[in-house]
């Protein structure tokens, strides 16, 4: 929209930014009750997290590296 109106963009917000980056380490977790309630039927299963999620200690670094690679 800004480009169509000839405006300069000074800042922006990327929704779900961390989900665009992959984790560098292997992170295991168990699925919660919401997986059972949603009809998937996979509550309590062990899964591997492959995307950087909010709350993980290394997510911000993974996102910054992903953004840097994209810009570069």
mmCIF file of C-alpha atoms in Angstrom:
data_model
loop_
_atom_site.group_PDB
_atom_site.id
_atom_site.type_symbol
_atom_site.label_atom_id
_atom_site.label_comp_id
_atom_site.label_asym_id
_atom_site.label_seq_id
_atom_site.Cartn_x
_atom_site.Cartn_y
_atom_site.Cartn_z
ATOM 1 C CA UNK A 1 0.000 0.000 0.000
ATOM 2 C CA UNK A 2 2.843 2.352 0.867
ATOM 3 C CA UNK A 3 4.543 1.712 -2.488
ATOM 4 C CA UNK A 4 1.308 2.328 -4.397
ATOM 5 C CA UNK A 5 0.829 5.647 -2.575
ATOM 6 C CA UNK A 6 4.457 6.702 -3.028
ATOM 7 C CA UNK A 7 5.136 6.690 0.735
ATOM 8 C CA UNK A 8 8.387 5.802 2.499
ATOM 9 C CA UNK A 9 8.278 2.943 5.012
ATOM 10 C CA UNK A 10 10.239 3.669 8.189
ATOM 11 C CA UNK A 11 9.280 0.602 10.208
ATOM 12 C CA UNK A 12 7.092 -2.470 10.027
ATOM 13 C CA UNK A 13 5.758 -5.399 11.958
ATOM 14 C CA UNK A 14 5.954 -9.006 10.791
ATOM 15 C CA UNK A 15 3.167 -11.152 12.206
ATOM 16 C CA UNK A 16 4.391 -14.502 13.562
ATOM 17 C CA UNK A 17 7.945 -13.478 12.741
ATOM 18 C CA UNK A 18 9.630 -16.294 14.674
ATOM 19 C CA UNK A 19 7.701 -18.939 12.737
ATOM 20 C CA UNK A 20 9.662 -18.038 9.607
ATOM 21 C CA UNK A 21 12.919 -19.201 11.200
ATOM 22 C CA UNK A 22 14.058 -22.747 11.920
ATOM 23 C CA UNK A 23 15.692 -23.842 15.168
ATOM 24 C CA UNK A 24 19.359 -24.826 15.081
ATOM 25 C CA UNK A 25 19.089 -27.291 17.967
ATOM 26 C CA UNK A 26 16.788 -30.275 18.530
ATOM 27 C CA UNK A 27 13.972 -29.432 20.945
ATOM 28 C CA UNK A 28 11.605 -32.122 22.224
ATOM 29 C CA UNK A 29 8.255 -31.498 23.884
ATOM 30 C CA UNK A 30 4.980 -33.283 24.582
ATOM 31 C CA UNK A 31 1.727 -32.209 23.005
ATOM 32 C CA UNK A 32 -0.910 -30.767 25.301
ATOM 33 C CA UNK A 33 -4.562 -31.560 25.876
ATOM 34 C CA UNK A 34 -5.557 -29.103 23.136
ATOM 35 C CA UNK A 35 -4.430 -31.682 20.551
ATOM 36 C CA UNK A 36 -7.020 -34.104 21.930
ATOM 37 C CA UNK A 37 -9.769 -31.496 22.150
ATOM 38 C CA UNK A 38 -9.235 -30.303 18.571
ATOM 39 C CA UNK A 39 -9.990 -33.754 17.189
ATOM 40 C CA UNK A 40 -6.418 -34.540 16.193
ATOM 41 C CA UNK A 41 -6.166 -37.175 18.925
ATOM 42 C CA UNK A 42 -2.443 -36.772 19.573
ATOM 43 C CA UNK A 43 -2.344 -35.512 23.180
ATOM 44 C CA UNK A 44 0.744 -36.532 25.144
ATOM 45 C CA UNK A 45 2.860 -37.515 22.153
ATOM 46 C CA UNK A 46 6.526 -36.638 21.956
ATOM 47 C CA UNK A 47 7.242 -34.169 19.122
ATOM 48 C CA UNK A 48 10.260 -32.291 17.804
ATOM 49 C CA UNK A 49 10.016 -28.509 17.445
ATOM 50 C CA UNK A 50 11.517 -27.397 14.114
ATOM 51 C CA UNK A 51 10.412 -23.741 14.003
ATOM 52 C CA UNK A 52 11.534 -20.970 16.318
ATOM 53 C CA UNK A 53 8.673 -20.335 18.762
ATOM 54 C CA UNK A 54 8.033 -17.434 21.096
ATOM 55 C CA UNK A 55 9.446 -18.294 24.509
ATOM 56 C CA UNK A 56 12.371 -20.445 23.380
ATOM 57 C CA UNK A 57 15.709 -19.006 24.510
ATOM 58 C CA UNK A 58 17.251 -19.079 21.029
ATOM 59 C CA UNK A 59 14.248 -17.964 18.941
ATOM 60 C CA UNK A 60 15.270 -14.333 18.714
ATOM 61 C CA UNK A 61 18.720 -15.253 17.407
ATOM 62 C CA UNK A 62 17.231 -17.697 14.869
ATOM 63 C CA UNK A 63 14.859 -14.986 13.628
ATOM 64 C CA UNK A 64 17.621 -12.385 13.313
ATOM 65 C CA UNK A 65 19.779 -14.825 11.307
ATOM 66 C CA UNK A 66 16.819 -15.657 9.044
ATOM 67 C CA UNK A 67 16.106 -11.956 8.448
ATOM 68 C CA UNK A 68 19.788 -11.211 7.852
ATOM 69 C CA UNK A 69 20.057 -14.011 5.268
ATOM 70 C CA UNK A 70 16.937 -12.730 3.509
ATOM 71 C CA UNK A 71 18.149 -9.129 3.378
ATOM 72 C CA UNK A 72 21.654 -10.127 2.336
#
